[in-house]
Short mmCIF file of C-alpha atoms in Angstrom, two decimals:
data_model
loop_
_atom_site.label_atom_id
_atom_site.label_comp_id
_atom_site.label_asym_id
_atom_site.label_seq_id
_atom_site.Cartn_x
_atom_site.Cartn_y
_atom_site.Cartn_z
CA UNK A 777 16.72 -47.19 -57.89
CA UNK A 778 17.34 -45.10 -54.77
CA UNK A 779 19.27 -47.37 -52.42
CA UNK A 780 19.53 -46.34 -48.79
CA UNK A 781 22.68 -47.58 -47.10
CA UNK A 782 22.95 -47.60 -43.33
CA UNK A 783 26.59 -47.83 -42.19
CA UNK A 784 29.25 -46.43 -39.92
CA UNK A 785 30.87 -43.03 -40.22
CA UNK A 786 33.94 -44.43 -38.41
CA UNK A 787 37.33 -44.84 -40.05
CA UNK A 788 37.82 -48.58 -40.32
CA UNK A 789 40.39 -50.92 -41.81
CA UNK A 790 40.51 -52.48 -45.28
CA UNK A 791 38.35 -55.48 -44.29
CA UNK A 792 35.44 -53.05 -44.18
CA UNK A 793 36.47 -50.30 -46.59
CA UNK A 794 37.07 -52.62 -49.56
CA UNK A 795 33.50 -54.01 -49.64
CA UNK A 796 32.03 -50.53 -49.00
CA UNK A 797 33.99 -49.06 -51.91
CA UNK A 798 33.07 -52.07 -54.09
CA UNK A 799 29.37 -51.76 -53.29
CA UNK A 800 29.47 -48.01 -54.02
CA UNK A 801 31.11 -48.71 -57.38
CA UNK A 802 28.51 -51.32 -58.29
CA UNK A 803 25.71 -48.99 -57.26
CA UNK A 804 27.08 -46.15 -59.40
CA UNK A 805 27.78 -48.37 -62.43
CA UNK A 806 24.22 -49.66 -62.19
CA UNK A 807 22.91 -46.09 -62.53
CA UNK A 808 21.50 -46.04 -59.01
CA UNK A 809 21.40 -43.25 -56.41
CA UNK A 810 22.95 -43.65 -52.97
CA UNK A 811 20.67 -42.41 -50.20
CA UNK A 812 22.80 -42.20 -47.07
CA UNK A 813 23.50 -40.26 -43.90
CA UNK A 814 25.38 -37.62 -45.85
CA UNK A 815 28.61 -37.75 -43.89
CA UNK A 816 31.97 -37.25 -45.59
CA UNK A 817 33.81 -39.33 -42.99
CA UNK A 818 34.62 -43.00 -42.45
CA UNK A 819 32.74 -45.71 -44.29
CA UNK A 820 30.05 -43.20 -45.30
CA UNK A 821 32.72 -41.33 -47.27
CA UNK A 822 34.14 -44.55 -48.75
CA UNK A 823 30.81 -45.75 -50.14
CA UNK A 824 29.93 -42.26 -51.42
CA UNK A 825 33.33 -42.01 -53.14
CA UNK A 826 32.69 -45.34 -54.85
CA UNK A 827 29.27 -44.21 -56.08
CA UNK A 828 30.47 -40.83 -57.33
CA UNK A 829 33.59 -42.22 -59.03
CA UNK A 830 31.46 -44.68 -61.00
CA UNK A 831 28.84 -42.17 -62.15
CA UNK A 832 26.09 -42.62 -59.56
CA UNK A 833 24.15 -39.93 -57.72
CA UNK A 834 24.41 -38.97 -54.05
CA UNK A 835 21.38 -38.01 -51.99
CA UNK A 836 22.40 -37.27 -48.41
CA UNK A 837 20.28 -36.77 -45.31
CA UNK A 838 22.40 -35.34 -42.54
CA UNK A 839 21.26 -34.07 -39.17
CA UNK A 840 21.66 -30.63 -37.57
CA UNK A 841 24.39 -31.59 -35.09
CA UNK A 842 26.44 -33.36 -37.81
CA UNK A 843 25.89 -30.83 -40.62
CA UNK A 844 29.55 -29.73 -40.46
CA UNK A 845 30.54 -33.26 -41.57
CA UNK A 846 28.10 -33.35 -44.51
CA UNK A 847 29.58 -34.08 -47.93
CA UNK A 848 29.95 -30.91 -49.96
CA UNK A 849 29.83 -32.57 -53.40
CA UNK A 850 26.54 -34.46 -53.01
CA UNK A 851 23.90 -34.07 -55.73
CA UNK A 852 21.35 -33.33 -53.01
CA UNK A 853 21.73 -32.79 -49.26
CA UNK A 854 18.89 -32.47 -46.76
CA UNK A 855 19.54 -31.47 -43.15
CA UNK A 856 17.10 -33.04 -40.68
CA UNK A 857 16.39 -31.50 -37.29
CA UNK A 858 17.03 -34.74 -35.35
CA UNK A 859 17.86 -38.43 -35.77
CA UNK A 860 14.22 -39.53 -35.88
CA UNK A 861 13.47 -37.15 -38.77
CA UNK A 862 16.68 -38.27 -40.51
CA UNK A 863 15.64 -41.94 -40.36
CA UNK A 864 12.16 -41.10 -41.62
CA UNK A 865 13.54 -39.09 -44.55
CA UNK A 866 16.13 -41.73 -45.47
CA UNK A 867 13.46 -44.42 -45.63
CA UNK A 868 10.99 -42.16 -47.48
CA UNK A 869 13.52 -41.41 -50.21
CA UNK A 870 14.65 -45.03 -50.64
CA UNK A 871 13.36 -47.84 -52.85
CA UNK A 872 15.53 -50.40 -51.06
CA UNK A 873 17.80 -50.63 -48.02
CA UNK A 874 21.25 -52.10 -47.45
CA UNK A 875 22.61 -52.44 -43.94
CA UNK A 876 26.40 -52.45 -43.85
CA UNK A 877 28.76 -52.67 -40.88
CA UNK A 878 28.18 -50.14 -38.15
CA UNK A 879 27.60 -49.44 -34.50
CA UNK A 880 24.53 -48.65 -32.42
CA UNK A 881 23.18 -46.06 -34.88
CA UNK A 882 23.30 -48.57 -37.73
CA UNK A 883 21.68 -51.22 -35.56
CA UNK A 884 18.92 -48.76 -34.61
CA UNK A 885 18.27 -48.00 -38.29
CA UNK A 886 18.33 -51.69 -39.18
CA UNK A 887 15.82 -52.71 -36.53
CA UNK A 888 13.50 -49.85 -37.46
CA UNK A 889 13.20 -50.91 -41.12
CA UNK A 890 12.78 -54.56 -40.10
CA UNK A 891 10.05 -53.60 -37.62
CA UNK A 892 8.25 -51.65 -40.35
CA UNK A 893 8.48 -54.68 -42.66
CA UNK A 894 7.36 -57.05 -39.91
CA UNK A 895 4.15 -55.06 -39.49
CA UNK A 896 3.55 -54.63 -43.23
CA UNK A 897 4.26 -50.88 -43.27
CA UNK A 898 6.80 -51.23 -46.09
CA UNK A 899 7.64 -53.79 -48.72
CA UNK A 900 11.06 -52.35 -49.58
CA UNK A 901 13.71 -55.03 -49.98
CA UNK A 902 16.28 -55.07 -47.18
CA UNK A 903 19.75 -56.59 -47.45
CA UNK A 904 22.12 -57.10 -44.58
CA UNK A 905 25.64 -57.10 -46.04
CA UNK A 906 27.47 -59.46 -43.72
CA UNK A 907 31.03 -58.30 -44.42
CA UNK A 908 33.60 -60.74 -42.97
CA UNK A 909 30.88 -62.30 -40.81
CA UNK A 910 30.21 -59.03 -38.95
CA UNK A 911 26.52 -59.87 -38.53
CA UNK A 912 26.82 -63.63 -37.89
CA UNK A 913 25.70 -63.16 -34.28
CA UNK A 914 22.75 -61.00 -35.32
CA UNK A 915 21.69 -63.57 -37.92
CA UNK A 916 21.81 -66.25 -35.22
CA UNK A 917 19.68 -64.04 -32.93
CA UNK A 918 17.14 -63.39 -35.71
CA UNK A 919 16.90 -67.14 -36.38
CA UNK A 920 16.27 -67.77 -32.70
CA UNK A 921 13.56 -65.10 -32.71
CA UNK A 922 11.98 -66.83 -35.70
CA UNK A 923 12.31 -70.35 -34.25
CA UNK A 924 10.82 -69.33 -30.91
CA UNK A 925 7.85 -67.47 -32.38
CA UNK A 926 8.88 -63.84 -31.93
CA UNK A 927 8.55 -63.00 -35.63
CA UNK A 928 5.07 -63.07 -37.20
CA UNK A 929 6.65 -63.39 -40.67
CA UNK A 930 9.45 -65.63 -41.90
CA UNK A 931 12.90 -64.09 -41.55
CA UNK A 932 13.44 -64.52 -45.30
CA UNK A 933 10.54 -62.10 -45.92
CA UNK A 934 12.17 -59.47 -43.70
CA UNK A 935 15.83 -59.48 -44.72
CA UNK A 936 18.26 -61.07 -47.16
CA UNK A 937 21.76 -61.79 -45.89
CA UNK A 938 24.48 -61.23 -48.50
CA UNK A 939 28.12 -62.07 -47.95
CA UNK A 940 29.50 -59.92 -50.80
CA UNK A 941 28.52 -56.58 -52.38
CA UNK A 942 27.71 -58.12 -55.78
CA UNK A 943 25.16 -60.45 -54.15
CA UNK A 944 23.57 -57.56 -52.25
CA UNK A 945 23.01 -55.48 -55.37
CA UNK A 946 21.90 -58.47 -57.45
CA UNK A 947 19.22 -59.28 -54.86
CA UNK A 948 17.94 -55.69 -54.83
CA UNK A 949 17.84 -55.41 -58.62
CA UNK A 950 16.09 -58.76 -58.94
CA UNK A 951 13.55 -57.89 -56.23
CA UNK A 952 12.75 -54.64 -58.05
CA UNK A 953 12.60 -56.30 -61.49
CA UNK A 954 15.71 -54.55 -62.79
CA UNK A 955 17.94 -57.56 -63.45
#
């Protein structure tokens, strides 16, 4: 399975790097391919290291203005002209999506895939990996949107919240009939 991971390229502490490395290791051991923003910095590097060290493949989609930070040892690297093309290519190449901790770019990517699912433009499974409760507030907001009628589909049809990497991958494999 090609698993797109949206996450930060920032250097973060062990609370965030440990689960990213663990998820990358699980992904690689499972024989999957990481589809990610292609950066060799921060959490993007950590998850890619985990995938590569455990035998998985790396398919990066960087963007022109960040091409200097692209990972040299990826199995495949595509350079998009802008962020919109990058998002489109990441989603095109993915069978499933995992949203890990990140900033505004990650949130933008997360809401785009959820909007596509909401309108029936994709049926790819989406997992929000809620490392150390990072997305508790977002989950609460999504529930409010659902409760107050802003979502035409149940939240459970749009996204699965996982607290640990093993649960995230298990959900994806089960949803794709792998496990």
